mmCIF file of C-alpha atoms in Angstrom:
data_model
loop_
_atom_site.group_PDB
_atom_site.id
_atom_site.type_symbol
_atom_site.label_atom_id
_atom_site.label_comp_id
_atom_site.label_asym_id
_atom_site.label_seq_id
_atom_site.Cartn_x
_atom_site.Cartn_y
_atom_site.Cartn_z
ATOM 1 C CA MET A 667 112.145 99.705 141.221
ATOM 2 C CA ALA A 668 114.978 101.488 139.413
ATOM 3 C CA GLN A 669 117.797 102.564 141.639
ATOM 4 C CA HIS A 670 120.058 104.342 139.165
ATOM 5 C CA VAL A 671 119.646 107.009 136.526
ATOM 6 C CA ARG A 672 120.751 104.534 133.830
ATOM 7 C CA ASP A 673 117.681 102.413 134.556
ATOM 8 C CA ILE A 674 115.192 105.074 133.456
ATOM 9 C CA MET A 675 117.077 107.599 131.312
ATOM 10 C CA THR A 676 116.411 108.090 127.648
ATOM 11 C CA ALA A 677 119.634 106.880 126.050
ATOM 12 C CA ALA A 678 121.176 108.258 122.859
ATOM 13 C CA PRO A 679 119.720 111.755 123.197
ATOM 14 C CA VAL A 680 119.010 113.870 120.140
ATOM 15 C CA THR A 681 121.653 116.557 119.750
ATOM 16 C CA VAL A 682 122.102 119.627 117.594
ATOM 17 C CA GLY A 683 125.061 121.908 117.088
ATOM 18 C CA PRO A 684 125.103 125.455 118.482
ATOM 19 C CA HIS A 685 124.949 126.906 114.963
ATOM 20 C CA THR A 686 121.716 125.104 114.082
ATOM 21 C CA SER A 687 118.886 127.518 113.379
ATOM 22 C CA VAL A 688 116.030 127.863 115.834
ATOM 23 C CA ALA A 689 113.626 126.876 113.042
ATOM 24 C CA GLU A 690 115.573 123.691 112.300
ATOM 25 C CA VAL A 691 115.638 122.728 115.983
ATOM 26 C CA ALA A 692 111.867 123.277 116.135
ATOM 27 C CA ARG A 693 111.429 120.982 113.115
ATOM 28 C CA VAL A 694 113.608 118.310 114.761
ATOM 29 C CA MET A 695 111.483 118.523 117.911
ATOM 30 C CA ARG A 696 108.284 118.284 115.873
ATOM 31 C CA ASP A 697 109.484 115.398 113.718
ATOM 32 C CA ARG A 698 110.947 113.414 116.627
ATOM 33 C CA ASP A 699 108.126 114.320 119.059
ATOM 34 C CA LEU A 700 110.532 115.856 121.576
ATOM 35 C CA GLY A 701 110.241 118.646 124.110
ATOM 36 C CA ALA A 702 114.000 119.141 124.426
ATOM 37 C CA VAL A 703 117.276 118.440 122.672
ATOM 38 C CA LEU A 704 120.861 118.720 123.817
ATOM 39 C CA VAL A 705 123.164 121.278 122.237
ATOM 40 C CA THR A 706 126.649 119.906 121.670
ATOM 41 C CA ASP A 707 129.785 121.425 120.220
ATOM 42 C CA GLY A 708 131.684 118.433 118.940
ATOM 43 C CA ASP A 709 131.691 116.022 121.870
ATOM 44 C CA ARG A 710 131.221 118.783 124.443
ATOM 45 C CA LEU A 711 127.793 119.290 125.975
ATOM 46 C CA ARG A 712 127.062 122.983 125.630
ATOM 47 C CA GLY A 713 123.424 123.253 126.616
ATOM 48 C CA LEU A 714 119.872 122.026 126.588
ATOM 49 C CA VAL A 715 117.031 123.686 124.716
ATOM 50 C CA THR A 716 113.340 123.078 125.271
ATOM 51 C CA ASP A 717 110.378 123.932 123.100
ATOM 52 C CA ARG A 718 109.510 126.613 125.654
ATOM 53 C CA ASP A 719 113.037 128.066 125.396
ATOM 54 C CA LEU A 720 112.584 128.418 121.637
ATOM 55 C CA VAL A 721 109.332 130.303 122.099
ATOM 56 C CA VAL A 722 110.366 132.560 124.990
ATOM 57 C CA ARG A 723 113.959 133.278 123.966
ATOM 58 C CA SER A 724 113.521 133.480 120.206
ATOM 59 C CA VAL A 725 110.029 133.557 118.729
ATOM 60 C CA ALA A 726 108.630 135.984 121.322
ATOM 61 C CA GLN A 727 111.612 138.262 120.731
ATOM 62 C CA GLY A 728 110.676 138.537 117.058
ATOM 63 C CA VAL A 729 113.920 137.067 115.713
ATOM 64 C CA ASP A 730 114.263 135.481 112.302
ATOM 65 C CA THR A 731 114.136 131.823 113.340
ATOM 66 C CA GLU A 732 115.799 130.654 110.123
ATOM 67 C CA GLU A 733 118.798 132.936 110.734
ATOM 68 C CA THR A 734 119.048 132.859 114.547
ATOM 69 C CA THR A 735 121.016 129.980 116.023
ATOM 70 C CA VAL A 736 120.017 127.860 118.959
ATOM 71 C CA ALA A 737 123.102 129.012 120.893
ATOM 72 C CA GLY A 738 121.170 132.045 122.116
ATOM 73 C CA ALA A 739 118.109 130.059 123.156
ATOM 74 C CA CYS A 740 119.646 127.175 125.055
ATOM 75 C CA SER A 741 120.260 126.911 128.778
ATOM 76 C CA GLU A 742 124.007 126.685 129.302
ATOM 77 C CA ASP A 743 124.308 126.501 133.088
ATOM 78 C CA LEU A 744 123.379 122.839 133.261
ATOM 79 C CA VAL A 745 122.856 120.475 136.129
ATOM 80 C CA THR A 746 124.011 117.007 135.071
ATOM 81 C CA VAL A 747 124.077 113.512 136.511
ATOM 82 C CA ALA A 748 126.005 110.338 135.716
ATOM 83 C CA PRO A 749 124.343 107.088 134.632
ATOM 84 C CA ASP A 750 125.373 105.346 137.851
ATOM 85 C CA ASP A 751 124.085 108.131 140.118
ATOM 86 C CA ALA A 752 121.232 107.152 142.380
ATOM 87 C CA LEU A 753 117.812 108.054 141.045
ATOM 88 C CA ASP A 754 117.110 109.795 144.362
ATOM 89 C CA HIS A 755 120.081 112.090 143.703
ATOM 90 C CA ALA A 756 118.694 113.061 140.286
ATOM 91 C CA VAL A 757 115.271 113.811 141.771
ATOM 92 C CA ARG A 758 116.820 115.952 144.512
ATOM 93 C CA LEU A 759 118.763 117.933 141.880
ATOM 94 C CA MET A 760 115.605 118.514 139.857
ATOM 95 C CA ARG A 761 113.845 119.824 142.940
ATOM 96 C CA ARG A 762 116.744 122.007 144.095
ATOM 97 C CA HIS A 763 117.283 123.569 140.678
ATOM 98 C CA ALA A 764 113.620 123.561 139.579
ATOM 99 C CA VAL A 765 114.345 121.701 136.331
ATOM 100 C CA ARG A 766 112.367 118.989 134.599
ATOM 101 C CA ARG A 767 115.163 117.520 132.485
ATOM 102 C CA VAL A 768 118.743 116.678 133.372
ATOM 103 C CA PRO A 769 121.418 115.589 130.878
ATOM 104 C CA VAL A 770 123.197 112.368 131.755
ATOM 105 C CA VAL A 771 126.946 112.652 131.211
ATOM 106 C CA GLU A 772 129.574 109.924 131.285
ATOM 107 C CA GLY A 773 133.249 110.519 130.599
ATOM 108 C CA GLY A 774 132.458 114.055 129.493
ATOM 109 C CA HIS A 775 129.947 112.912 126.857
ATOM 110 C CA ALA A 776 126.176 113.233 126.909
ATOM 111 C CA VAL A 777 124.740 109.717 126.965
ATOM 112 C CA GLY A 778 121.142 110.405 127.898
ATOM 113 C CA VAL A 779 118.510 112.573 129.497
ATOM 114 C CA VAL A 780 116.473 111.855 132.597
ATOM 115 C CA THR A 781 113.198 113.694 133.086
ATOM 116 C CA LEU A 782 110.766 114.412 135.847
ATOM 117 C CA GLY A 783 108.252 112.334 133.892
ATOM 118 C CA ASP A 784 110.673 109.376 133.824
ATOM 119 C CA ALA A 785 111.026 109.589 137.595
ATOM 120 C CA ALA A 786 107.259 109.889 138.075
ATOM 121 C CA MET A 787 106.582 106.824 135.945
ATOM 122 C CA GLU A 788 109.160 104.863 137.932
ATOM 123 C CA ARG A 789 108.161 106.084 141.381
ATOM 124 C CA ASP A 790 104.391 106.405 141.083
ATOM 125 C CA PRO A 791 102.982 104.924 137.870
ATOM 126 C CA GLU A 792 99.435 105.803 138.957
ATOM 127 C CA SER A 793 100.148 109.531 139.395
ATOM 128 C CA ALA A 794 98.718 112.200 137.117
ATOM 129 C CA LEU A 795 102.245 113.222 136.073
ATOM 130 C CA SER A 796 102.986 109.645 135.093
ATOM 131 C CA ASP A 797 99.779 109.453 133.049
ATOM 132 C CA ILE A 798 100.621 112.708 131.278
ATOM 133 C CA SER A 799 104.206 111.607 130.664
ATOM 134 C CA VAL A 800 103.199 108.441 128.795
ATOM 135 C CA ALA A 801 100.339 110.017 126.843
ATOM 136 C CA ARG A 802 100.962 110.728 123.173
ATOM 137 C CA PRO A 803 100.104 114.227 121.972
ATOM 138 C CA GLN A 804 96.887 114.445 120.012
ATOM 139 C CA ALA A 805 96.942 116.158 116.659
#
């Protein structure tokens, strides 16, 4: 059983710059089959944006998604963990802050993302959440 975040995190996360259009971020998510990407400004982690964020904070507001940047749609008040943090610590943070994804930061740089689904697959591979987390979306 994994004991540290590094053991289950998705390494080399997909990142976009804060000036990337909402439409472009949506295309990246579609093409890479992702539910979230990190927003970075140079090497600095600036935020995390989910597919739901794009819908609620941009599309539902009626903005021009080709002209509106992801900076306004991303969550900027992030909870982060380090790769060597205990997996239990990451799970407790997710519970406390009611988040499903946590950026993994080392030396000030984003090096991965750990998700509730990752933790479920590690902790209880037979759970419904684990089954959903490994299932591929159907077209």
